[in-house]
PDB file of C-alpha atoms in Angstrom:
ATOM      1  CA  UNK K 133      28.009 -29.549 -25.283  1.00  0.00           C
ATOM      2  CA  UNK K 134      28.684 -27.057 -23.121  1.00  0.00           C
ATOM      3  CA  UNK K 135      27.831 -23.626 -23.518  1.00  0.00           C
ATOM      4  CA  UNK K 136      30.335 -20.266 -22.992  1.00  0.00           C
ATOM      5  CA  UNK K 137      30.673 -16.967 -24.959  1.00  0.00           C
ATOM      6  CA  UNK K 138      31.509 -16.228 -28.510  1.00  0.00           C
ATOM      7  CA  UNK K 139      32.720 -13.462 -30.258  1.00  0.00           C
ATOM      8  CA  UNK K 140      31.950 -13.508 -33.585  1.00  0.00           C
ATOM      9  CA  UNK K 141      33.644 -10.789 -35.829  1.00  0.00           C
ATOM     10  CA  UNK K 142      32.264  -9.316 -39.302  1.00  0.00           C
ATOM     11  CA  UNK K 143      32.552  -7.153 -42.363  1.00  0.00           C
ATOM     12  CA  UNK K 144      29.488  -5.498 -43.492  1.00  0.00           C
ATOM     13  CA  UNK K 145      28.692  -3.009 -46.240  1.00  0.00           C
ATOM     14  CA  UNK K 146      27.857   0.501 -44.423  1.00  0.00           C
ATOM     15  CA  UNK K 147      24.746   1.108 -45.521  1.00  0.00           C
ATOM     16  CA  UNK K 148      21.091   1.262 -43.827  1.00  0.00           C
ATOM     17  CA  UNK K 149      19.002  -1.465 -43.123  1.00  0.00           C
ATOM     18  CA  UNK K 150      22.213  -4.325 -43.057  1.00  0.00           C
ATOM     19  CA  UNK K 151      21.673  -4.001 -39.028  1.00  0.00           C
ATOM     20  CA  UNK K 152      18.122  -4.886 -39.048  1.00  0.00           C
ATOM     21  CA  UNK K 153      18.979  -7.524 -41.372  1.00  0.00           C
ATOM     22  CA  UNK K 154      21.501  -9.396 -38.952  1.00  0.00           C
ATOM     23  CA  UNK K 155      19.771  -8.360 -36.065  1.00  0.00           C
ATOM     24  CA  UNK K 156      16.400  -9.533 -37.759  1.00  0.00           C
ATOM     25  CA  UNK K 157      18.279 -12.734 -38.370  1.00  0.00           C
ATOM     26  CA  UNK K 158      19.483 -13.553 -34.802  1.00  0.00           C
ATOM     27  CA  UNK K 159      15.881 -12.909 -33.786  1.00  0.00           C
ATOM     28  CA  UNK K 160      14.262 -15.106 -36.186  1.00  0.00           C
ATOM     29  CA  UNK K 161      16.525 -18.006 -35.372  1.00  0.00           C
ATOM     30  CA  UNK K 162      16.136 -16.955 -31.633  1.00  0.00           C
ATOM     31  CA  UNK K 163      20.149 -16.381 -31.038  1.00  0.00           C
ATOM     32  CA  UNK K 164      20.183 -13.602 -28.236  1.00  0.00           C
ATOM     33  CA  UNK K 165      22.734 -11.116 -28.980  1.00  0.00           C
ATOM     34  CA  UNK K 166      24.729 -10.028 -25.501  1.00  0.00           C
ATOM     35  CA  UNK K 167      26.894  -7.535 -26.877  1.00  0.00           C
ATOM     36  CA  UNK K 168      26.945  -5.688 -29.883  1.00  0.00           C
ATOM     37  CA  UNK K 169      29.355  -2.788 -31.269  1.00  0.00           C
ATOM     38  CA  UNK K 170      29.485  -1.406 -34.842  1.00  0.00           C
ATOM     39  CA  UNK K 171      32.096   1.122 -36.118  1.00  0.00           C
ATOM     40  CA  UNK K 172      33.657   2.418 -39.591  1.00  0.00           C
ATOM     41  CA  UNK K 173      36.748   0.912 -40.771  1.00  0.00           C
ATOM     42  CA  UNK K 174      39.971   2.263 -42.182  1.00  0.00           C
ATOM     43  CA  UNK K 175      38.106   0.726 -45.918  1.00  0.00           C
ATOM     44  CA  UNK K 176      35.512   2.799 -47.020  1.00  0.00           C
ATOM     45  CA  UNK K 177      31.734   1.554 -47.229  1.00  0.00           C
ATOM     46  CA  UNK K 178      32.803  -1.124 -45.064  1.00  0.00           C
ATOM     47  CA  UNK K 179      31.650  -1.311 -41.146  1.00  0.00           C
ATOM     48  CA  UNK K 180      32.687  -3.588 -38.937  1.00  0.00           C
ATOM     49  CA  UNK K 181      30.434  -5.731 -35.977  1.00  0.00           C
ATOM     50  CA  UNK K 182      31.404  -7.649 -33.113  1.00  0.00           C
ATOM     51  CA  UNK K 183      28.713  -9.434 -31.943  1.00  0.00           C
ATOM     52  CA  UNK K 184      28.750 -11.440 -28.506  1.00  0.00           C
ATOM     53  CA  UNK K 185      26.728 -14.460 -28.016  1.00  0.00           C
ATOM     54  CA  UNK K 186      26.268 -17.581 -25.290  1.00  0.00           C
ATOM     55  CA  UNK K 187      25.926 -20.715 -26.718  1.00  0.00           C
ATOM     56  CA  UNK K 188      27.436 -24.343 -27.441  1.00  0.00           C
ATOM     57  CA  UNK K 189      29.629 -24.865 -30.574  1.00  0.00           C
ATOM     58  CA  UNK K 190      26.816 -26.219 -33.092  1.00  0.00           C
ATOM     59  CA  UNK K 191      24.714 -22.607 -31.806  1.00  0.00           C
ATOM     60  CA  UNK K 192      27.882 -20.885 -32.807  1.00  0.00           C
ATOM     61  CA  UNK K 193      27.953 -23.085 -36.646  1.00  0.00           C
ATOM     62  CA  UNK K 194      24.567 -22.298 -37.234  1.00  0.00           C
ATOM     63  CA  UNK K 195      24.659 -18.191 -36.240  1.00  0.00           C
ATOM     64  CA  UNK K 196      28.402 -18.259 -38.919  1.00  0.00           C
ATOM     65  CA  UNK K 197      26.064 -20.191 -41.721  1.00  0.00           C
ATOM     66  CA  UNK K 198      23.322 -17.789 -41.375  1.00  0.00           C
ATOM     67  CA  UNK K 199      25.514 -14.966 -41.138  1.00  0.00           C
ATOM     68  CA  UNK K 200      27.190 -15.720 -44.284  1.00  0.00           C
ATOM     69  CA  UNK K 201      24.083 -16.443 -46.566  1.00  0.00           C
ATOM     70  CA  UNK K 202      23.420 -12.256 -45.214  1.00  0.00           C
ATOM     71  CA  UNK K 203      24.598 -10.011 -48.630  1.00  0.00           C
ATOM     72  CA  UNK K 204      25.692  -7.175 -46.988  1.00  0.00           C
ATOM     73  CA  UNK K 205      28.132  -9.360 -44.725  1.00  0.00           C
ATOM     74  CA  UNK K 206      31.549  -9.559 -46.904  1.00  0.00           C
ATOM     75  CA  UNK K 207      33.521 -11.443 -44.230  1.00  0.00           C
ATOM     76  CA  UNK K 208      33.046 -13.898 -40.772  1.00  0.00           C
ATOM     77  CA  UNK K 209      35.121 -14.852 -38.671  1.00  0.00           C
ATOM     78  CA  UNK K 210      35.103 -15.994 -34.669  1.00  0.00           C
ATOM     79  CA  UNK K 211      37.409 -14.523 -32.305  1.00  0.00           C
ATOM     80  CA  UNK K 212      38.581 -17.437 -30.287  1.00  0.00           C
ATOM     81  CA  UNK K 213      41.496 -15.581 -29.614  1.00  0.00           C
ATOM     82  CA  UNK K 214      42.997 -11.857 -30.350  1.00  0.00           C
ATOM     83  CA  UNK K 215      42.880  -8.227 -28.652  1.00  0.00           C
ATOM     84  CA  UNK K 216      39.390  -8.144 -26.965  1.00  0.00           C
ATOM     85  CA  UNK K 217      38.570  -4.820 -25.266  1.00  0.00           C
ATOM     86  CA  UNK K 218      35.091  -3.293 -23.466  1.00  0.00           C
ATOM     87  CA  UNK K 219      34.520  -0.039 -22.200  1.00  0.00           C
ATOM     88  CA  UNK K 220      32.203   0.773 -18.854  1.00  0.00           C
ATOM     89  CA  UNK K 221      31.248   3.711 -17.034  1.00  0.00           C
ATOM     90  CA  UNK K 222      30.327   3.842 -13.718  1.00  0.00           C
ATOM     91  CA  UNK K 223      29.167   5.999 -11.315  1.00  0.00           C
ATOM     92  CA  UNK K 224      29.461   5.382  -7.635  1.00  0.00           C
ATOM     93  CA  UNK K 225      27.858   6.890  -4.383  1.00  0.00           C
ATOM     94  CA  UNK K 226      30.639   8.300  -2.391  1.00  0.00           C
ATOM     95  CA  UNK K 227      29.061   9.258   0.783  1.00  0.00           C
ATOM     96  CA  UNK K 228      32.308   9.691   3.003  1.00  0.00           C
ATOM     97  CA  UNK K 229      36.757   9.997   2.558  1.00  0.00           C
ATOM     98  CA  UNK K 230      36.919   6.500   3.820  1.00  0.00           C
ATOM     99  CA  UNK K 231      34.582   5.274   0.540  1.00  0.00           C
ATOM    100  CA  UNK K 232      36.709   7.832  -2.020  1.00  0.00           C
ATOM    101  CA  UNK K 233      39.719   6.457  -0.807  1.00  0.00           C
ATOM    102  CA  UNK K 234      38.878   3.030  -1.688  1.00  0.00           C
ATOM    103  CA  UNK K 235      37.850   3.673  -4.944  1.00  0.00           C
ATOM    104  CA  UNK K 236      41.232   5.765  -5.519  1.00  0.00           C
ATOM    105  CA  UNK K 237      42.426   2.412  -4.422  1.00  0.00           C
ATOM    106  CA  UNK K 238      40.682  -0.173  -6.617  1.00  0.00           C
ATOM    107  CA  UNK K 239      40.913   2.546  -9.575  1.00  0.00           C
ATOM    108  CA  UNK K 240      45.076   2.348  -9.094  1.00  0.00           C
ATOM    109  CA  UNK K 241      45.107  -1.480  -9.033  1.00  0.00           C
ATOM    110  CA  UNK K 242      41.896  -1.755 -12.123  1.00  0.00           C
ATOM    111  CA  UNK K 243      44.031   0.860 -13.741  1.00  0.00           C
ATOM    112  CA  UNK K 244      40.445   3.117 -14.145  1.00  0.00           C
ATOM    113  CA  UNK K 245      40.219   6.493 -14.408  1.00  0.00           C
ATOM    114  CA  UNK K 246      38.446   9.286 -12.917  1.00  0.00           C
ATOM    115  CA  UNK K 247      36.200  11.267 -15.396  1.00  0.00           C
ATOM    116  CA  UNK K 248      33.857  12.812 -12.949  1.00  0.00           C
ATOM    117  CA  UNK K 249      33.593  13.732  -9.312  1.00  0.00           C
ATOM    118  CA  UNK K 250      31.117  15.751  -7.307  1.00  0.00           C
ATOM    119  CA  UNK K 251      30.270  16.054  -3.470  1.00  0.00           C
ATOM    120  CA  UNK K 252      28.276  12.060  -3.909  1.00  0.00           C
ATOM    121  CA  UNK K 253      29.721  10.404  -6.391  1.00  0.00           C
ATOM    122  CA  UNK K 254      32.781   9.686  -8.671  1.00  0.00           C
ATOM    123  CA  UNK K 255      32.748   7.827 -12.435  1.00  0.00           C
ATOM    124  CA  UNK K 256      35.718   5.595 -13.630  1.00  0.00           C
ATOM    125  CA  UNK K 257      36.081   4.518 -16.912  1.00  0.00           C
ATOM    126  CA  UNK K 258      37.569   0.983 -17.167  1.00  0.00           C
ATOM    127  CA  UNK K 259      38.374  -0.641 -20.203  1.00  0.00           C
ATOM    128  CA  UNK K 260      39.929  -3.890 -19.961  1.00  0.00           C
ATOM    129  CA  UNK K 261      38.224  -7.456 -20.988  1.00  0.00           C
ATOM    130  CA  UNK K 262      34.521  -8.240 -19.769  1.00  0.00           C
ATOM    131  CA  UNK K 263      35.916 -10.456 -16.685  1.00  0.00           C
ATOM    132  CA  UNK K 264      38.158  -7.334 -15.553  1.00  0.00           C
ATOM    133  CA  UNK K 265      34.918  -5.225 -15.727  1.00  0.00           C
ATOM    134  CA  UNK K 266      33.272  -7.404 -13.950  1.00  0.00           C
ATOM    135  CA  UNK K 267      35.397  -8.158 -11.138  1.00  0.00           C
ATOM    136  CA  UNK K 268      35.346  -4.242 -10.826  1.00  0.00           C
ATOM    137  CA  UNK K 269      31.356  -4.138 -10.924  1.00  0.00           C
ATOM    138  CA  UNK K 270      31.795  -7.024  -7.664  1.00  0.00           C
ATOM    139  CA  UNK K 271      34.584  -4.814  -6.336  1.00  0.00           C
ATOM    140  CA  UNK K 272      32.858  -1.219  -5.944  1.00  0.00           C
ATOM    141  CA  UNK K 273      29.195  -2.621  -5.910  1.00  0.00           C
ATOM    142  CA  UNK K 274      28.918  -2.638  -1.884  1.00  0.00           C
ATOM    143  CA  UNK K 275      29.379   1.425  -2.165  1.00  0.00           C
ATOM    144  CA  UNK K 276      25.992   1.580  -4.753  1.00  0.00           C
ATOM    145  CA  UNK K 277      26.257   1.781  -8.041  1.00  0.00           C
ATOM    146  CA  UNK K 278      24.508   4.820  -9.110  1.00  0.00           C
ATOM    147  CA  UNK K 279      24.240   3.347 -13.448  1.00  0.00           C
ATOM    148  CA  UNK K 280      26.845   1.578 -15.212  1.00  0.00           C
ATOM    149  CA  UNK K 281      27.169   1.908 -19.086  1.00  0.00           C
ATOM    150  CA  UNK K 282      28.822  -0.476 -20.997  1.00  0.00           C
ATOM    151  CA  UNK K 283      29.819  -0.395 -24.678  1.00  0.00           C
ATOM    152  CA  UNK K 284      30.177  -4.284 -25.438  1.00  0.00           C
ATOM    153  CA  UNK K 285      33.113  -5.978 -26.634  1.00  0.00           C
ATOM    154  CA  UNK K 286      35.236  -5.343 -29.726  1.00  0.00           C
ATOM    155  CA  UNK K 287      37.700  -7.591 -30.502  1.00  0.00           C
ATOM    156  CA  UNK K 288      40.328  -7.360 -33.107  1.00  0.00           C
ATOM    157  CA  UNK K 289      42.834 -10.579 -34.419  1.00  0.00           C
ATOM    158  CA  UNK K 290      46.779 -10.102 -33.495  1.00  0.00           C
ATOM    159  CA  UNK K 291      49.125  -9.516 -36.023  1.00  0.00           C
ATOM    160  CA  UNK K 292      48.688  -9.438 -39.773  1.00  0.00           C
ATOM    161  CA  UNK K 293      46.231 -11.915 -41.449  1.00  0.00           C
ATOM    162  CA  UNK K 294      46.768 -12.828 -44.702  1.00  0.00           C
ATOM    163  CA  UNK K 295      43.511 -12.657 -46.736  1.00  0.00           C
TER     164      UNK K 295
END
């Protein structure tokens, strides 16, 4: 089987300790998380995670099994599909006009936008899915990247979901 990224979407209870427990969990099994984001929902005492992972489809059964045997986890589900959205920052060495006025250029076609700009450098914030943040990175990385920060993916299905 071959192997390619999954998102895998949950409900947990907000309370401390339930990341250690999943986290503990893809460590014991030796799953290696890529991506990771937590935030509240609109229910209270409920959280959710999207957690990224590389693997084939029987890595992605067995991580959805172990996941659901987890107490605080109230709901999984795998995001073949649906709005999927990451966040970067990145700062770039702008040494001379000719560089700035590429990056104005990639930023107008990447749809990025300026946050901050000083006499050697500029950050854009692009939030798009991973493969448009990474055809940015290849884009702008010939200038120097200065640091990148990235938030990981969170996904979300489309439309309403009966549950």
């Amino acid at each position: 089987m071959s192997e390619k990224k999954h998102i895998i979407s949950m409900l947990v209870e907000d309370e401390p300790g339930v990341m250690t427990r999943i986290s503990g969990m893809f460590a014991r099994r030796g799953f290696n998380i890529d991506t990771i984001t937590v935030g509240k929902t609109n229910k209270p005492g409920i959280s959710k995670i999207v957690v990224t992972l590389i693997g084939d489809d029987s890595t992605l059964e067995q991580v959805e099994k172990q996941i659901n045997k987890l107490v605080d986890v109230t709901k999984v589900s795998e995001m073949g599909s649906g709005i999927i959205r990451e966040l970067c920052l990145i700062k770039i060495k702008t040494p001379n006009k000719k560089v700035k006025d590429e990056l104005f250029d990639y930023a107008k076609v990447y749809k990025a936008k300026f946050v901050d700009v000083d006499h050697r450098s500029m950050t854009l914030e692009i939030i798009g899915v991973p493969e448009k943040i990474e055809s940015f990175i290849e884009m702008v990385k010939a200038h120097g990247i200065i640091d990148i920060s990235r938030t990981g993916v969170t996904a979300m299905s489309r439309g309403i979901i009966n549950n």
